[in-house]
Amino acid sequence: MNRLKKIVYFQNFLKLRFFINKIILDQNTHIQNGNWDAVFETIYAQYYTGLCTYAHSFIPDADEAEEIVQGIILKMWEQKENLENIISLKSYLFRSVKNTCLNYIKHQKLEERYREKAWVELKKIESDFIDPYHNTELEFQITEAIKELPERCREVFEMSRFEGKKNKEISEHFDISIKAVEANITRALSTLRKKISEYMQTEKPLVVLLIISCII
Amino acid sequence: MNTEELITRYLTNENSAQENSMLLEWVISNEANKKEFIQACQIWHNTSLLNSKFDKNKAYTSFAKTIATKQAKGKTFSLWKTISAVAAVAILTIGIFFVLQPSNSNTLTVANNSDAIKTIVLSDGSQIILQKGASLTYPESFESDNRSVSTTGTVFCSVTPNPNAPFVVSTNSLSVEVKGTSFEVSPSKVIVESGVVEVTSQSNSITLTKGERVDLTDGILSKSINNDINYASWKTGILYFNNTPLSTVFKDLERHFNCRFTITNKLLESEKLTGTFEQQSLENTLLMIQEVFPEIEFVSTNASTFEVK
């Protein structure tokens, strides 16, 4: 091992120590001080919308999805002393949402949808590929590609995705048939997929244990 | 109807049961179809990230209200908690006499023979992480009132809470009962990361809460505080040292990397190390230690044995 390499290693080591300490400190200072109001305020301010959107990707009904997230946070509050052992609050929250939603789909038999074997199977296949965090690169590519869609196609797609409107509501808004709404969404999906398939990962993701992988 | 339309109708939740069956059949029939389906789903979900119909301020207000009520009711609440706990124990005891029916679902066994750790997700969403050499036997799907698995070797369990179905992990020598928590089990010890578990051996039974551990020696369980912060390093890949004596550091390294150190320079044992090693190879770890203590010299006698001078 030559001298230069050694120095690089040493610098990396210092960086590593600094970053990890800082990240864990930032996250856990409030927890360690028992400043629960601040902890839960942060959860709502930083993660709530993301958590709901993530839950909504499993649960078709937005209100139900929001209720599940509220339930998880409330449960965390009730067992808040356990939080001291959590290394990453964020990944803990998103993991809880995924587990709870999959469990909910499995056990909630009131809603007809959840009794459908095929739908539950499709959700399971899909769930492995839903990225809970912002995939900025992919998101950027999608935003750019959406701009290039034909006008009506783009309007319908944006209304469906960004405003969360149901197909029926969109058909009424544009005064077109529901079939036409579906056709526009299908066209948008198909065009987007062809344009950006290279940015998407479709192999089953590995279990990622590396929490802070960007340091070295 | 073509499959692209079926995917759209699936994503907008408009598909009939029959249409979903058709779609599923198409998706699982080959890899190219599955890829197309997944890509459509990914576009769908990556656009919804920009969707902001969820109102975090309103949600926080409602949360703050709920906890304020809960705090006000704190006393009655805990009284009720005690009463319901007593009732639950009574019901459970009675229930056991009635519900001792054998499981009829398929039992699966998974052994981890690889060097990497292996994660198994059970039908209730609980996760079991197997260390090298560990194995897990579990039913394909749990019954509604009973979740039992058995293990050999060291495993780490994150259990999905379900008050109606206790989760029981058994080894040859002890069993752990839990209602939603995470903990590590090996044949001779149990360490709790969060929640409460009950550990039973042939001779006695002990309740553990977070941060505690129990060791099995000569068939007797004994409880202590877990001082070993690196107990789960095999799972996390992270070693923490906080003003830790080098003698302990090397012991943790031995366990983590499955190697041996002989410390010949006794002066070193009293030196202390602070730092975090995340996903590092043994070589890098030793180099980093050397950077902090330039006086240390590692001499490897073979691939996994080192002399510390």
Coordinates of C-alpha atoms in Angstrom, one line a residue:
Chain A
M1 CA 0.0 0.0 0.0
N2 CA 1.7 3.2 -1.1
R3 CA 1.6 6.5 0.8
L4 CA -0.9 8.2 -1.5
K5 CA -3.4 5.4 -1.3
K6 CA -3.0 5.5 2.4
I7 CA -3.8 9.2 2.5
V8 CA -6.9 8.7 0.4
Y9 CA -8.1 6.0 2.7
F10 CA -7.5 8.2 5.7
Q11 CA -9.5 11.0 4.2
N12 CA -12.3 8.6 3.3
F13 CA -12.3 7.4 6.8
L14 CA -12.6 10.9 8.3
K15 CA -15.3 11.7 5.8
L16 CA -17.1 8.5 6.7
R17 CA -17.0 9.3 10.4
F18 CA -18.1 12.8 9.9
F19 CA -21.0 12.0 7.6
I20 CA -22.4 9.1 9.6
N21 CA -22.1 10.9 12.9
K22 CA -23.8 14.0 11.5
I23 CA -26.6 12.1 9.8
I24 CA -27.4 10.0 12.8
L25 CA -27.0 13.0 15.1
D26 CA -29.4 15.2 13.0
Q27 CA -32.0 12.5 13.0
N28 CA -31.7 11.4 16.5
T29 CA -31.0 14.5 18.5
H30 CA -34.7 15.2 19.0
I31 CA -35.4 11.6 19.7
Q32 CA -32.6 11.5 22.3
N33 CA -33.8 14.7 23.9
G34 CA -37.3 13.3 24.1
N35 CA -38.4 16.2 22.0
W36 CA -41.3 14.3 20.6
D37 CA -43.3 17.3 19.3
A38 CA -40.3 18.1 17.1
V39 CA -39.9 14.5 15.9
F40 CA -43.5 14.2 14.8
E41 CA -43.6 17.6 13.3
T42 CA -40.7 16.6 11.2
I43 CA -42.3 13.4 10.2
Y44 CA -45.4 15.3 8.9
A45 CA -43.4 18.1 7.3
Q46 CA -40.9 15.9 5.5
Y47 CA -42.4 12.5 4.9
Y48 CA -46.2 12.6 5.2
T49 CA -47.0 13.4 1.6
G50 CA -44.5 10.9 0.3
L51 CA -45.8 8.2 2.7
C52 CA -49.4 8.8 1.6
T53 CA -48.5 8.7 -2.1
Y54 CA -46.6 5.5 -1.4
A55 CA -49.5 4.0 0.5
H56 CA -51.9 5.1 -2.3
S57 CA -49.8 3.1 -4.8
F58 CA -51.0 0.0 -2.9
I59 CA -54.4 1.1 -1.8
P60 CA -56.7 2.3 -4.6
D61 CA -58.7 4.6 -2.2
A62 CA -56.8 7.7 -1.3
D63 CA -58.7 8.3 2.0
E64 CA -58.0 4.7 3.1
A65 CA -54.3 5.1 2.2
E66 CA -54.2 8.3 4.3
E67 CA -55.9 6.6 7.2
I68 CA -53.3 3.8 7.1
V69 CA -50.4 6.3 7.2
Q70 CA -52.1 8.3 10.1
G71 CA -52.5 5.0 11.9
I72 CA -48.9 4.1 11.5
I73 CA -47.7 7.5 12.8
L74 CA -50.1 7.3 15.7
K75 CA -48.9 3.9 16.6
M76 CA -45.3 5.2 16.5
W77 CA -46.3 7.9 18.9
E78 CA -47.8 5.4 21.3
Q79 CA -44.6 3.3 21.2
K80 CA -42.3 6.3 20.9
E81 CA -39.7 5.0 23.3
N82 CA -38.9 2.3 20.8
L83 CA -37.8 4.9 18.3
E84 CA -34.4 5.3 20.0
N85 CA -33.2 2.2 18.3
I86 CA -34.1 3.2 14.8
I87 CA -31.1 4.1 12.7
S88 CA -33.1 5.6 9.8
L89 CA -36.4 7.1 10.6
K90 CA -37.2 7.5 6.9
S91 CA -36.6 4.0 5.8
Y92 CA -38.4 2.7 8.9
L93 CA -41.5 4.7 8.0
F94 CA -41.6 3.6 4.4
R95 CA -41.0 0.0 5.3
S96 CA -43.8 0.2 7.8
V97 CA -46.1 1.6 5.2
K98 CA -45.3 -1.2 2.7
N99 CA -45.8 -3.9 5.2
T100 CA -48.9 -2.5 6.6
C101 CA -50.5 -2.0 3.2
L102 CA -49.6 -5.5 2.0
N103 CA -51.0 -6.8 5.2
Y104 CA -54.1 -4.7 4.8
I105 CA -54.7 -5.9 1.3
K106 CA -54.4 -9.4 2.5
H107 CA -56.7 -9.2 5.5
Q108 CA -59.2 -6.5 4.6
K109 CA -61.9 -8.6 3.0
L110 CA -64.7 -6.1 3.2
E111 CA -63.8 -4.4 -0.1
E112 CA -64.6 -6.6 -3.0
R113 CA -61.3 -5.7 -4.7
Y114 CA -59.3 -7.3 -1.9
R115 CA -61.1 -10.6 -2.3
E116 CA -59.9 -10.8 -5.9
K117 CA -57.0 -13.2 -6.2
A118 CA -55.7 -11.8 -9.5
W119 CA -55.7 -8.2 -8.3
V120 CA -53.8 -9.1 -5.1
E121 CA -51.3 -11.1 -7.2
L122 CA -50.8 -8.2 -9.6
K123 CA -50.3 -5.8 -6.6
K124 CA -47.7 -8.2 -5.2
I125 CA -45.7 -8.2 -8.5
E126 CA -46.0 -4.4 -8.7
S127 CA -45.1 -3.8 -5.1
D128 CA -41.5 -5.0 -5.5
F129 CA -40.9 -2.2 -8.1
I130 CA -42.6 0.7 -6.5
D131 CA -39.8 3.1 -5.5
P132 CA -40.8 4.8 -2.3
Y133 CA -38.3 7.6 -2.6
H134 CA -37.9 10.2 -5.3
N135 CA -36.0 8.8 -8.3
T136 CA -35.0 12.2 -9.5
E137 CA -33.4 11.1 -12.7
L138 CA -36.4 9.0 -13.8
E139 CA -38.8 11.7 -12.6
F140 CA -37.0 14.3 -14.7
Q141 CA -37.1 12.1 -17.8
I142 CA -40.8 11.5 -17.3
T143 CA -41.6 15.2 -16.8
E144 CA -39.7 16.0 -20.0
A145 CA -41.4 13.2 -22.0
I146 CA -44.8 14.3 -20.8
K147 CA -44.3 17.7 -22.3
E148 CA -43.9 16.1 -25.7
L149 CA -47.2 14.2 -25.6
P150 CA -50.0 15.4 -27.9
E151 CA -52.1 18.0 -26.2
R152 CA -55.3 16.2 -25.3
C153 CA -53.3 13.1 -24.3
R154 CA -51.1 15.2 -22.0
E155 CA -54.1 17.0 -20.4
V156 CA -55.9 13.8 -19.7
F157 CA -52.8 12.1 -18.3
E158 CA -51.9 15.0 -16.1
M159 CA -55.4 15.3 -14.7
S160 CA -55.4 11.6 -13.9
R161 CA -52.0 11.6 -12.2
F162 CA -51.3 15.1 -10.8
E163 CA -54.8 15.9 -9.8
G164 CA -55.8 12.4 -8.9
K165 CA -59.0 12.6 -10.9
K166 CA -61.0 9.5 -11.7
N167 CA -61.6 8.5 -15.3
K168 CA -65.3 9.4 -15.0
E169 CA -64.5 12.9 -13.7
I170 CA -62.0 13.5 -16.5
S171 CA -64.6 12.3 -19.1
E172 CA -67.1 14.8 -17.8
H173 CA -64.5 17.6 -17.7
F174 CA -63.5 17.2 -21.3
D175 CA -67.0 16.0 -22.4
I176 CA -65.5 12.8 -24.0
S177 CA -66.4 9.2 -23.4
I178 CA -64.7 7.1 -20.6
K179 CA -63.3 4.9 -23.4
A180 CA -61.6 8.0 -24.9
V181 CA -60.1 8.8 -21.4
E182 CA -58.7 5.3 -21.1
A183 CA -57.4 5.4 -24.7
N184 CA -55.6 8.7 -23.9
I185 CA -54.0 7.3 -20.7
T186 CA -53.0 4.1 -22.5
R187 CA -51.4 6.2 -25.3
A188 CA -49.5 8.3 -22.8
L189 CA -48.3 5.3 -20.9
S190 CA -47.2 3.5 -24.0
T191 CA -45.4 6.6 -25.4
L192 CA -43.6 7.3 -22.1
R193 CA -42.6 3.7 -21.7
K194 CA -41.0 3.6 -25.1
K195 CA -39.1 6.8 -24.5
I196 CA -37.7 6.1 -21.1
S197 CA -37.5 2.4 -20.8
E198 CA -33.7 2.6 -20.5
Y199 CA -34.0 4.6 -17.2
M200 CA -36.1 2.0 -15.5
Q201 CA -35.0 -1.0 -13.6
T202 CA -37.1 -4.1 -14.0
E203 CA -35.0 -6.7 -12.4
K204 CA -36.1 -7.6 -8.9
P205 CA -34.2 -5.2 -6.5
L206 CA -31.7 -6.7 -4.1
V207 CA -32.3 -6.2 -0.4
V208 CA -30.4 -3.0 0.2
L209 CA -28.7 -2.9 3.6
L210 CA -26.4 0.0 2.7
I211 CA -28.0 3.0 4.3
I212 CA -25.5 5.6 3.3
S213 CA -23.9 4.3 0.2
C214 CA -22.7 7.5 -1.4
I215 CA -20.0 8.3 1.0
I216 CA -17.0 6.5 -0.4
Chain B
M1 CA -59.5 -5.6 -25.3
N2 CA -55.8 -5.4 -25.7
T3 CA -53.3 -5.7 -22.9
E4 CA -52.2 -2.1 -22.9
E5 CA -55.8 -1.1 -22.2
L6 CA -56.0 -3.7 -19.5
I7 CA -53.0 -2.2 -17.8
T8 CA -54.5 1.3 -17.9
R9 CA -57.7 -0.1 -16.5
Y10 CA -55.8 -1.9 -13.8
L11 CA -53.8 1.2 -12.8
T12 CA -56.9 3.4 -12.7
N13 CA -58.7 0.6 -10.7
E14 CA -61.4 0.1 -13.3
N15 CA -60.8 -3.5 -14.2
S16 CA -63.4 -6.2 -13.5
A17 CA -62.3 -9.3 -11.7
Q18 CA -62.3 -11.2 -14.9
E19 CA -60.2 -8.5 -16.7
N20 CA -57.6 -8.7 -13.8
S21 CA -57.4 -12.5 -14.2
M22 CA -56.7 -12.0 -17.9
L23 CA -54.1 -9.4 -17.2
L24 CA -52.4 -11.6 -14.6
E25 CA -52.3 -14.5 -16.9
W26 CA -50.7 -12.3 -19.6
V27 CA -48.2 -10.8 -17.1
I28 CA -46.9 -14.1 -15.8
S29 CA -46.8 -15.9 -19.1
N30 CA -43.4 -14.5 -20.1
E31 CA -40.6 -12.1 -19.0
A32 CA -41.2 -9.5 -21.8
N33 CA -44.8 -9.1 -20.7
K34 CA -43.9 -8.8 -17.1
K35 CA -41.3 -6.1 -18.0
E36 CA -43.9 -4.1 -20.0
F37 CA -46.3 -4.3 -17.0
I38 CA -43.7 -3.2 -14.5
Q39 CA -42.6 -0.3 -16.7
A40 CA -46.1 1.0 -17.0
C41 CA -46.5 0.7 -13.2
Q42 CA -43.2 2.6 -12.6
I43 CA -44.3 5.5 -14.9
W44 CA -47.6 5.5 -13.1
H45 CA -46.0 5.7 -9.6
N46 CA -43.2 8.1 -10.5
T47 CA -45.8 10.6 -11.8
S48 CA -47.9 10.3 -8.7
L49 CA -44.9 11.5 -6.6
L50 CA -45.6 14.9 -8.0
N51 CA -49.2 14.6 -6.9
S52 CA -49.9 16.7 -3.8
K53 CA -53.5 16.1 -2.9
F54 CA -52.5 14.9 0.6
D55 CA -52.6 17.8 3.0
K56 CA -49.9 17.4 5.5
N57 CA -50.9 20.5 7.6
K58 CA -54.5 19.2 8.0
A59 CA -53.1 15.8 8.8
Y60 CA -50.8 17.2 11.5
T61 CA -53.6 19.2 13.1
S62 CA -55.7 16.1 13.3
F63 CA -52.8 14.1 14.7
A64 CA -52.0 16.8 17.3
K65 CA -55.7 16.7 18.4
T66 CA -55.7 12.9 18.7
I67 CA -52.6 12.8 20.9
A68 CA -53.9 15.7 23.0
T69 CA -57.0 13.7 23.8
K70 CA -54.9 10.6 24.4
Q71 CA -52.6 12.5 26.8
A72 CA -55.6 13.9 28.7
K73 CA -57.0 10.4 29.0
G74 CA -53.6 9.0 29.9
K75 CA -54.6 7.7 33.3
T76 CA -57.9 6.1 32.4
F77 CA -56.2 4.8 29.3
S78 CA -53.5 2.9 31.2
L79 CA -56.1 1.6 33.6
W80 CA -58.0 0.2 30.7
K81 CA -54.8 -1.1 29.3
T82 CA -54.2 -3.1 32.5
I83 CA -57.7 -4.4 32.5
S84 CA -57.6 -5.4 28.9
A85 CA -54.2 -7.0 29.4
V86 CA -55.6 -9.1 32.3
A87 CA -58.6 -10.0 30.2
A88 CA -56.4 -10.8 27.2
V89 CA -54.4 -13.3 29.3
A90 CA -57.6 -14.9 30.6
I91 CA -59.0 -15.2 27.1
L92 CA -55.8 -16.5 25.7
T93 CA -55.5 -19.2 28.4
I94 CA -59.1 -20.3 27.7
G95 CA -58.5 -20.0 24.0
I96 CA -55.5 -22.3 24.0
F97 CA -57.7 -25.2 25.1
F98 CA -60.0 -24.7 22.2
V99 CA -57.7 -23.7 19.5
L100 CA -55.1 -26.4 19.5
Q101 CA -55.8 -27.6 16.0
P102 CA -52.9 -28.7 13.7
S103 CA -52.1 -26.5 10.8
N104 CA -53.0 -27.8 7.4
S105 CA -51.1 -25.4 5.2
N106 CA -47.8 -26.2 3.5
T107 CA -44.6 -26.0 5.6
L108 CA -41.5 -24.6 4.0
T109 CA -37.9 -24.8 5.1
V110 CA -35.2 -22.3 3.9
A111 CA -31.6 -22.7 4.8
N112 CA -29.0 -20.0 4.2
N113 CA -25.9 -21.7 2.8
S114 CA -24.4 -18.6 1.2
D115 CA -22.0 -16.1 2.7
A116 CA -24.5 -13.3 2.4
I117 CA -27.5 -12.9 4.7
K118 CA -30.9 -13.9 3.5
T119 CA -34.2 -12.2 4.1
I120 CA -37.5 -14.1 4.2
V121 CA -40.8 -12.2 4.2
L122 CA -43.5 -14.3 5.8
S123 CA -47.2 -14.2 4.8
D124 CA -48.1 -11.7 7.5
G125 CA -45.4 -9.2 6.4
S126 CA -42.9 -10.2 9.2
Q127 CA -39.3 -10.4 8.1
I128 CA -36.8 -13.0 9.2
I129 CA -33.2 -12.4 8.4
L130 CA -31.0 -15.5 8.3
Q131 CA -27.3 -15.4 9.2
K132 CA -25.0 -17.7 7.3
G133 CA -25.7 -21.3 8.3
A134 CA -29.2 -20.5 9.8
S135 CA -32.4 -22.1 8.7
L136 CA -36.1 -21.3 9.0
T137 CA -39.2 -23.5 8.9
Y138 CA -42.5 -21.7 8.4
P139 CA -46.0 -22.3 7.0
E140 CA -46.7 -20.9 3.6
S141 CA -49.5 -18.9 5.1
F142 CA -50.3 -18.4 8.7
E143 CA -53.6 -19.3 10.3
S144 CA -55.5 -16.3 11.6
D145 CA -54.8 -16.9 15.3
N146 CA -51.4 -18.5 15.4
R147 CA -48.0 -17.6 13.9
S148 CA -45.3 -20.2 14.7
V149 CA -41.9 -20.7 13.0
S150 CA -38.9 -22.7 14.0
T151 CA -35.2 -21.8 13.4
T152 CA -31.7 -23.0 13.8
G153 CA -28.6 -20.8 13.9
T154 CA -28.9 -17.0 14.4
V155 CA -31.8 -15.1 12.9
F156 CA -33.1 -11.6 13.3
C157 CA -36.9 -11.2 13.3
S158 CA -39.0 -8.1 12.6
V159 CA -42.5 -9.0 13.5
T160 CA -45.6 -7.3 12.1
P161 CA -47.8 -6.4 15.1
N162 CA -51.0 -8.5 15.3
P163 CA -52.6 -8.7 18.8
N164 CA -54.8 -11.5 17.7
A165 CA -52.1 -13.8 16.6
P166 CA -49.0 -14.2 18.8
F167 CA -45.8 -14.8 17.0
V168 CA -43.7 -17.7 18.3
V169 CA -40.1 -18.5 17.3
S170 CA -38.8 -21.8 18.6
T171 CA -35.3 -23.2 18.6
N172 CA -34.3 -26.6 20.0
S173 CA -33.6 -25.1 23.4
L174 CA -35.9 -22.1 23.8
S175 CA -39.0 -20.4 22.4
V176 CA -39.8 -16.7 22.1
E177 CA -43.3 -15.3 22.0
V178 CA -44.0 -11.9 20.8
K179 CA -46.7 -9.6 19.5
G180 CA -44.9 -7.2 17.3
T181 CA -41.3 -6.3 17.7
S182 CA -37.8 -7.0 16.4
F183 CA -35.3 -9.2 18.0
E184 CA -32.4 -11.6 17.4
V185 CA -32.5 -15.2 18.3
S186 CA -29.7 -17.8 18.3
P187 CA -29.8 -21.1 20.1
S188 CA -28.2 -19.7 23.2
K189 CA -29.3 -16.1 23.4
V190 CA -32.0 -13.6 22.5
I191 CA -31.5 -9.8 22.1
V192 CA -34.4 -7.4 21.8
E193 CA -34.2 -4.4 19.5
S194 CA -37.7 -3.1 20.1
G195 CA -40.9 -4.1 21.8
V196 CA -41.5 -6.9 24.4
V197 CA -40.9 -10.6 24.1
E198 CA -41.3 -13.6 26.4
V199 CA -38.5 -16.2 26.3
T200 CA -39.2 -19.7 27.5
S201 CA -36.7 -22.5 28.0
Q202 CA -37.4 -26.0 29.5
S203 CA -36.7 -24.7 33.0
N204 CA -37.8 -21.0 33.2
S205 CA -39.3 -18.1 31.4
I206 CA -38.3 -14.4 31.2
T207 CA -39.9 -11.3 29.8
L208 CA -37.5 -9.0 27.9
T209 CA -37.9 -5.4 26.8
K210 CA -35.8 -3.4 24.4
G211 CA -32.1 -3.3 25.0
E212 CA -32.1 -6.4 27.1
R213 CA -30.7 -9.8 26.4
V214 CA -31.1 -13.2 27.8
D215 CA -28.5 -16.0 27.7
L216 CA -29.0 -19.7 28.0
T217 CA -26.4 -21.5 30.1
D218 CA -27.0 -25.1 31.3
G219 CA -30.7 -24.9 30.4
I220 CA -31.2 -21.8 32.6
L221 CA -32.1 -18.4 31.2
S222 CA -30.5 -15.3 32.7
K223 CA -31.3 -11.7 31.8
S224 CA -28.9 -8.8 31.4
I225 CA -28.7 -5.4 29.7
N226 CA -27.3 -5.8 26.2
N227 CA -24.0 -3.8 26.1
D228 CA -23.0 -5.3 22.8
I229 CA -23.9 -2.6 20.3
N230 CA -22.5 -4.5 17.4
Y231 CA -24.6 -7.7 18.0
A232 CA -26.5 -7.1 14.8
S233 CA -23.5 -6.2 12.6
W234 CA -23.9 -9.4 10.6
K235 CA -27.3 -8.0 9.5
T236 CA -26.5 -4.3 9.1
G237 CA -23.0 -4.6 7.9
I238 CA -22.2 -1.7 10.3
L239 CA -19.7 -1.7 13.2
Y240 CA -19.9 1.1 15.7
F241 CA -17.1 1.9 18.1
N242 CA -17.5 4.7 20.7
N243 CA -14.5 5.0 22.8
T244 CA -14.2 1.2 22.7
P245 CA -11.1 -0.5 24.1
L246 CA -9.1 -2.1 21.3
S247 CA -9.5 -5.5 22.9
T248 CA -13.3 -5.3 22.4
V249 CA -12.8 -3.9 19.0
F250 CA -10.9 -6.9 17.9
K251 CA -13.4 -9.3 19.4
D252 CA -16.2 -7.6 17.4
L253 CA -14.1 -7.8 14.3
E254 CA -13.4 -11.4 14.9
R255 CA -17.1 -12.2 15.1
H256 CA -18.0 -9.9 12.2
F257 CA -15.4 -11.1 9.7
N258 CA -15.1 -14.6 11.1
C259 CA -11.3 -14.3 11.7
R260 CA -8.9 -14.5 14.6
F261 CA -6.6 -11.8 16.2
T262 CA -3.8 -12.5 18.6
I263 CA -2.7 -9.3 20.4
T264 CA 0.9 -9.6 21.2
N265 CA 1.4 -5.9 22.1
K266 CA -0.3 -5.7 25.5
L267 CA 0.0 -1.9 25.5
L268 CA -2.6 -1.7 22.7
E269 CA -5.4 -3.3 24.7
S270 CA -6.0 -0.2 26.7
E271 CA -6.1 2.1 23.7
K272 CA -9.6 3.3 22.6
L273 CA -11.2 3.6 19.2
T274 CA -14.2 5.8 18.0
G275 CA -15.6 5.4 14.6
T276 CA -18.1 3.7 12.3
F277 CA -17.3 1.1 9.7
E278 CA -20.1 0.7 7.2
Q279 CA -20.0 -2.1 4.6
Q280 CA -16.2 -2.2 4.8
S281 CA -14.0 -5.1 3.9
L282 CA -11.7 -6.6 6.5
E283 CA -8.7 -5.1 4.7
N284 CA -10.1 -1.6 4.6
T285 CA -11.1 -1.8 8.2
L286 CA -7.6 -2.8 9.3
L287 CA -6.1 0.0 7.2
M288 CA -8.4 2.5 8.8
I289 CA -7.5 1.3 12.3
Q290 CA -3.8 1.6 11.3
E291 CA -4.4 5.2 10.2
V292 CA -5.6 6.0 13.7
F293 CA -2.9 3.9 15.5
P294 CA 0.1 4.1 13.3
E295 CA 2.1 2.0 15.8
I296 CA -0.1 -1.0 15.1
E297 CA 1.2 -3.6 12.8
F298 CA -0.9 -6.4 11.4
V299 CA 0.9 -9.6 10.4
S300 CA -1.3 -12.2 8.8
T301 CA -0.4 -15.7 9.5
N302 CA -3.0 -17.0 7.0
A303 CA -6.1 -15.5 5.3
S304 CA -8.1 -15.3 8.5
T305 CA -5.6 -15.1 11.4
F306 CA -3.7 -12.0 12.3
E307 CA -1.1 -11.1 14.8
V308 CA -1.4 -7.6 16.2
K309 CA 1.9 -6.0 17.1

